């Protein structure tokens, strides 16, 4: 559950780390990254990082090129991060596959109806 919470905080705070960052672009690239793949594999070093450490590690390790653009505010990015991480863990599929199966726009559109549910219930409804 630590990875679930950390990913939620990462997606929520990315706009604080880099003001004006395109949050959608960041989430999409992060879910398809080498760093996220290592987390999927249970790499303890990455799984125990806090969100800010993980953000900077991702920038360096994956050579992520920051794109300015649309910020997503409120609790939405946190919920998306938690949903994606829990879904990956629950169904034991790679994060890159999670992002392919459940596009970001689908989660954004479904947020109003899903975010009040228990996370496991929301994941099962996908």
Short mmCIF file of N, CA and C in Angstrom, two decimals, residues 17-115:
data_model
loop_
_atom_site.label_atom_id
_atom_site.label_comp_id
_atom_site.label_asym_id
_atom_site.label_seq_id
_atom_site.Cartn_x
_atom_site.Cartn_y
_atom_site.Cartn_z
N UNK A 17 6.30 20.42 -7.77
CA UNK A 17 7.72 20.24 -8.03
C UNK A 17 8.15 21.07 -9.25
N UNK A 18 7.30 21.08 -10.28
CA UNK A 18 7.56 21.84 -11.50
C UNK A 18 6.27 22.59 -11.89
N UNK A 19 6.13 23.82 -11.46
CA UNK A 19 4.92 24.59 -11.80
C UNK A 19 4.72 24.66 -13.32
N UNK A 20 3.47 24.47 -13.73
CA UNK A 20 3.12 24.53 -15.14
C UNK A 20 3.35 23.25 -15.91
N UNK A 21 3.79 22.17 -15.23
CA UNK A 21 4.05 20.90 -15.91
C UNK A 21 2.73 20.33 -16.45
N UNK A 22 2.81 19.69 -17.59
CA UNK A 22 1.65 19.02 -18.16
C UNK A 22 1.48 17.70 -17.39
N UNK A 23 0.53 17.68 -16.49
CA UNK A 23 0.35 16.53 -15.59
C UNK A 23 -0.07 15.29 -16.37
N UNK A 24 -0.92 15.45 -17.36
CA UNK A 24 -1.33 14.29 -18.18
C UNK A 24 -0.11 13.67 -18.86
N UNK A 25 0.73 14.50 -19.44
CA UNK A 25 1.93 14.03 -20.12
C UNK A 25 2.83 13.28 -19.13
N UNK A 26 3.00 13.87 -17.94
CA UNK A 26 3.83 13.24 -16.92
C UNK A 26 3.28 11.87 -16.55
N UNK A 27 1.99 11.79 -16.23
CA UNK A 27 1.38 10.53 -15.81
C UNK A 27 1.56 9.47 -16.89
N UNK A 28 1.27 9.83 -18.13
CA UNK A 28 1.38 8.88 -19.24
C UNK A 28 2.80 8.35 -19.37
N UNK A 29 3.77 9.23 -19.31
CA UNK A 29 5.16 8.79 -19.44
C UNK A 29 5.63 8.00 -18.23
N UNK A 30 5.21 8.42 -17.06
CA UNK A 30 5.60 7.70 -15.85
C UNK A 30 5.07 6.26 -15.87
N UNK A 31 3.82 6.08 -16.25
CA UNK A 31 3.22 4.75 -16.26
C UNK A 31 3.88 3.82 -17.27
N UNK A 32 4.56 4.39 -18.25
CA UNK A 32 5.24 3.60 -19.27
C UNK A 32 6.76 3.60 -19.10
N UNK A 33 7.22 4.05 -17.95
CA UNK A 33 8.65 4.26 -17.74
C UNK A 33 9.40 3.02 -17.24
N UNK A 34 10.71 3.12 -17.33
CA UNK A 34 11.59 2.08 -16.77
C UNK A 34 11.49 2.07 -15.25
N UNK A 35 11.36 3.25 -14.66
CA UNK A 35 11.24 3.34 -13.20
C UNK A 35 9.99 2.60 -12.74
N UNK A 36 8.87 2.86 -13.38
CA UNK A 36 7.63 2.20 -12.97
C UNK A 36 7.73 0.69 -13.18
N UNK A 37 8.41 0.26 -14.23
CA UNK A 37 8.60 -1.18 -14.47
C UNK A 37 9.38 -1.81 -13.32
N UNK A 38 10.41 -1.11 -12.83
CA UNK A 38 11.19 -1.62 -11.70
C UNK A 38 10.34 -1.69 -10.43
N UNK A 39 9.45 -0.73 -10.25
CA UNK A 39 8.54 -0.77 -9.11
C UNK A 39 7.59 -1.96 -9.25
N UNK A 40 7.09 -2.20 -10.46
CA UNK A 40 6.24 -3.37 -10.71
C UNK A 40 6.95 -4.65 -10.29
N UNK A 41 8.26 -4.68 -10.48
CA UNK A 41 9.06 -5.86 -10.14
C UNK A 41 9.43 -5.92 -8.66
N UNK A 42 9.04 -4.90 -7.91
CA UNK A 42 9.26 -4.91 -6.47
C UNK A 42 10.65 -4.45 -6.03
N UNK A 43 11.31 -3.64 -6.83
CA UNK A 43 12.63 -3.13 -6.46
C UNK A 43 12.52 -2.30 -5.18
N UNK A 44 13.03 -2.83 -4.08
CA UNK A 44 12.86 -2.22 -2.76
C UNK A 44 13.36 -0.78 -2.70
N UNK A 45 14.48 -0.50 -3.34
CA UNK A 45 15.04 0.84 -3.31
C UNK A 45 14.03 1.87 -3.81
N UNK A 46 13.35 1.56 -4.90
CA UNK A 46 12.36 2.49 -5.47
C UNK A 46 11.04 2.44 -4.71
N UNK A 47 10.65 1.27 -4.25
CA UNK A 47 9.36 1.11 -3.57
C UNK A 47 9.31 1.83 -2.23
N UNK A 48 10.46 2.19 -1.70
CA UNK A 48 10.48 2.87 -0.40
C UNK A 48 10.80 4.35 -0.50
N UNK A 49 10.95 4.87 -1.71
CA UNK A 49 11.20 6.31 -1.88
C UNK A 49 9.94 7.10 -1.59
N UNK A 50 10.12 8.34 -1.12
CA UNK A 50 8.95 9.21 -1.02
C UNK A 50 8.71 9.84 -2.39
N UNK A 51 7.64 10.57 -2.53
CA UNK A 51 7.24 11.06 -3.85
C UNK A 51 8.26 12.00 -4.47
N UNK A 52 8.87 12.86 -3.68
CA UNK A 52 9.84 13.80 -4.24
C UNK A 52 11.11 13.08 -4.69
N UNK A 53 11.58 12.12 -3.90
CA UNK A 53 12.75 11.34 -4.32
C UNK A 53 12.45 10.58 -5.60
N UNK A 54 11.27 9.99 -5.66
CA UNK A 54 10.86 9.23 -6.84
C UNK A 54 10.77 10.12 -8.07
N UNK A 55 10.24 11.32 -7.90
CA UNK A 55 10.12 12.27 -9.00
C UNK A 55 11.51 12.59 -9.57
N UNK A 56 12.45 12.93 -8.72
CA UNK A 56 13.79 13.28 -9.20
C UNK A 56 14.52 12.07 -9.78
N UNK A 57 14.30 10.90 -9.21
CA UNK A 57 14.90 9.68 -9.75
C UNK A 57 14.35 9.41 -11.15
N UNK A 58 13.03 9.58 -11.32
CA UNK A 58 12.39 9.38 -12.62
C UNK A 58 12.97 10.35 -13.65
N UNK A 59 13.11 11.62 -13.29
CA UNK A 59 13.66 12.62 -14.21
C UNK A 59 15.04 12.18 -14.70
N UNK A 60 15.86 11.71 -13.78
CA UNK A 60 17.23 11.35 -14.12
C UNK A 60 17.32 10.00 -14.82
N UNK A 61 16.70 8.98 -14.24
CA UNK A 61 16.84 7.61 -14.74
C UNK A 61 16.16 7.43 -16.10
N UNK A 62 14.98 7.98 -16.26
CA UNK A 62 14.24 7.83 -17.51
C UNK A 62 14.49 8.98 -18.48
N UNK A 63 15.28 9.96 -18.05
CA UNK A 63 15.57 11.12 -18.90
C UNK A 63 14.27 11.80 -19.37
N UNK A 64 13.32 11.90 -18.44
CA UNK A 64 12.03 12.51 -18.77
C UNK A 64 12.21 13.97 -19.15
N UNK A 65 11.64 14.34 -20.28
CA UNK A 65 11.67 15.71 -20.76
C UNK A 65 10.39 16.41 -20.32
N UNK A 66 10.53 17.37 -19.44
CA UNK A 66 9.37 18.08 -18.90
C UNK A 66 8.67 18.85 -20.00
N UNK A 67 7.36 18.74 -20.01
CA UNK A 67 6.54 19.46 -20.96
C UNK A 67 5.61 20.38 -20.17
N UNK A 68 5.57 21.62 -20.55
CA UNK A 68 4.66 22.56 -19.93
C UNK A 68 3.28 22.38 -20.57
N UNK A 69 2.24 22.56 -19.76
CA UNK A 69 0.90 22.40 -20.32
C UNK A 69 -0.14 22.33 -19.25
N UNK A 70 -1.09 21.46 -19.45
CA UNK A 70 -2.28 21.37 -18.61
C UNK A 70 -1.98 20.79 -17.24
N UNK A 71 -2.30 21.57 -16.23
CA UNK A 71 -2.21 21.07 -14.86
C UNK A 71 -3.56 20.48 -14.49
N UNK A 72 -3.55 19.39 -13.78
CA UNK A 72 -4.78 18.80 -13.26
C UNK A 72 -4.75 19.07 -11.77
N UNK A 73 -5.79 19.69 -11.26
CA UNK A 73 -5.78 20.07 -9.85
C UNK A 73 -6.67 19.20 -8.98
N UNK A 74 -6.75 19.60 -7.74
CA UNK A 74 -7.58 18.91 -6.78
C UNK A 74 -7.06 17.52 -6.44
N UNK A 75 -7.97 16.66 -6.02
CA UNK A 75 -7.63 15.30 -5.61
C UNK A 75 -7.49 14.35 -6.80
N UNK A 76 -7.93 14.77 -7.97
CA UNK A 76 -7.94 13.89 -9.15
C UNK A 76 -6.59 13.22 -9.43
N UNK A 77 -5.48 13.94 -9.52
CA UNK A 77 -4.21 13.25 -9.81
C UNK A 77 -3.82 12.23 -8.73
N UNK A 78 -4.09 12.56 -7.48
CA UNK A 78 -3.79 11.63 -6.40
C UNK A 78 -4.60 10.35 -6.57
N UNK A 79 -5.86 10.50 -6.84
CA UNK A 79 -6.74 9.33 -7.02
C UNK A 79 -6.30 8.50 -8.22
N UNK A 80 -5.94 9.16 -9.32
CA UNK A 80 -5.47 8.44 -10.51
C UNK A 80 -4.21 7.63 -10.16
N UNK A 81 -3.29 8.24 -9.45
CA UNK A 81 -2.07 7.54 -9.06
C UNK A 81 -2.37 6.32 -8.21
N UNK A 82 -3.25 6.49 -7.24
CA UNK A 82 -3.61 5.36 -6.38
C UNK A 82 -4.34 4.28 -7.18
N UNK A 83 -5.27 4.70 -8.02
CA UNK A 83 -6.03 3.74 -8.83
C UNK A 83 -5.08 2.91 -9.70
N UNK A 84 -4.22 3.58 -10.45
CA UNK A 84 -3.30 2.86 -11.34
C UNK A 84 -2.40 1.90 -10.55
N UNK A 85 -1.85 2.34 -9.43
CA UNK A 85 -0.95 1.48 -8.65
C UNK A 85 -1.69 0.29 -8.06
N UNK A 86 -2.89 0.54 -7.54
CA UNK A 86 -3.66 -0.55 -6.94
C UNK A 86 -4.10 -1.54 -8.01
N UNK A 87 -4.53 -1.02 -9.17
CA UNK A 87 -4.96 -1.87 -10.27
C UNK A 87 -3.80 -2.76 -10.71
N UNK A 88 -2.60 -2.20 -10.83
CA UNK A 88 -1.43 -2.97 -11.23
C UNK A 88 -1.17 -4.08 -10.23
N UNK A 89 -1.23 -3.76 -8.96
CA UNK A 89 -0.98 -4.76 -7.92
C UNK A 89 -2.09 -5.81 -7.90
N UNK A 90 -3.34 -5.39 -7.94
CA UNK A 90 -4.49 -6.28 -7.81
C UNK A 90 -4.53 -7.32 -8.94
N UNK A 91 -4.31 -6.87 -10.19
CA UNK A 91 -4.40 -7.76 -11.33
C UNK A 91 -3.04 -8.32 -11.77
N UNK A 92 -1.97 -7.85 -11.11
CA UNK A 92 -0.62 -8.36 -11.38
C UNK A 92 -0.25 -8.26 -12.87
N UNK A 93 -0.49 -7.09 -13.42
CA UNK A 93 -0.10 -6.82 -14.80
C UNK A 93 0.82 -5.60 -14.80
N UNK A 94 1.67 -5.47 -15.81
CA UNK A 94 2.59 -4.33 -15.85
C UNK A 94 1.85 -2.99 -15.92
N UNK A 95 2.44 -1.99 -15.31
CA UNK A 95 1.83 -0.66 -15.30
C UNK A 95 1.60 -0.13 -16.72
N UNK A 96 2.50 -0.43 -17.60
CA UNK A 96 2.34 0.01 -18.99
C UNK A 96 1.06 -0.59 -19.58
N UNK A 97 0.74 -1.83 -19.20
CA UNK A 97 -0.49 -2.47 -19.68
C UNK A 97 -1.71 -1.85 -19.01
N UNK A 98 -1.59 -1.49 -17.74
CA UNK A 98 -2.69 -0.82 -17.04
C UNK A 98 -3.04 0.47 -17.77
N UNK A 99 -2.02 1.27 -18.08
CA UNK A 99 -2.25 2.54 -18.77
C UNK A 99 -2.85 2.33 -20.16
N UNK A 100 -2.50 1.23 -20.80
CA UNK A 100 -3.09 0.93 -22.12
C UNK A 100 -4.54 0.51 -21.98
N UNK A 101 -4.83 -0.35 -21.00
CA UNK A 101 -6.19 -0.85 -20.81
C UNK A 101 -7.15 0.21 -20.29
N UNK A 102 -6.63 1.11 -19.45
CA UNK A 102 -7.47 2.13 -18.83
C UNK A 102 -6.87 3.49 -19.14
N UNK A 103 -7.24 4.07 -20.27
CA UNK A 103 -6.66 5.35 -20.65
C UNK A 103 -6.93 6.45 -19.62
N UNK A 104 -6.03 7.36 -19.53
CA UNK A 104 -6.12 8.46 -18.58
C UNK A 104 -7.42 9.24 -18.75
N UNK A 105 -7.83 9.50 -19.97
CA UNK A 105 -9.08 10.24 -20.21
C UNK A 105 -10.29 9.50 -19.65
N UNK A 106 -10.26 8.16 -19.69
CA UNK A 106 -11.34 7.36 -19.12
C UNK A 106 -11.41 7.57 -17.60
N UNK A 107 -10.26 7.56 -16.94
CA UNK A 107 -10.23 7.77 -15.49
C UNK A 107 -10.69 9.17 -15.12
N UNK A 108 -10.27 10.14 -15.90
CA UNK A 108 -10.69 11.52 -15.63
C UNK A 108 -12.20 11.65 -15.77
N UNK A 109 -12.75 11.05 -16.81
CA UNK A 109 -14.21 11.10 -17.03
C UNK A 109 -14.96 10.33 -15.94
N UNK A 110 -14.39 9.23 -15.46
CA UNK A 110 -15.07 8.40 -14.47
C UNK A 110 -14.84 8.81 -13.03
N UNK A 111 -13.99 9.81 -12.82
CA UNK A 111 -13.62 10.22 -11.46
C UNK A 111 -14.83 10.55 -10.60
N UNK A 112 -15.76 11.30 -11.14
CA UNK A 112 -16.92 11.74 -10.34
C UNK A 112 -17.70 10.56 -9.77
N UNK A 113 -17.81 9.50 -10.53
CA UNK A 113 -18.57 8.34 -10.08
C UNK A 113 -17.77 7.31 -9.31
N UNK A 114 -16.47 7.33 -9.43
CA UNK A 114 -15.64 6.29 -8.83
C UNK A 114 -14.87 6.71 -7.58
N UNK A 115 -14.54 7.99 -7.45
CA UNK A 115 -13.62 8.39 -6.39
C UNK A 115 -14.17 8.25 -4.98
#
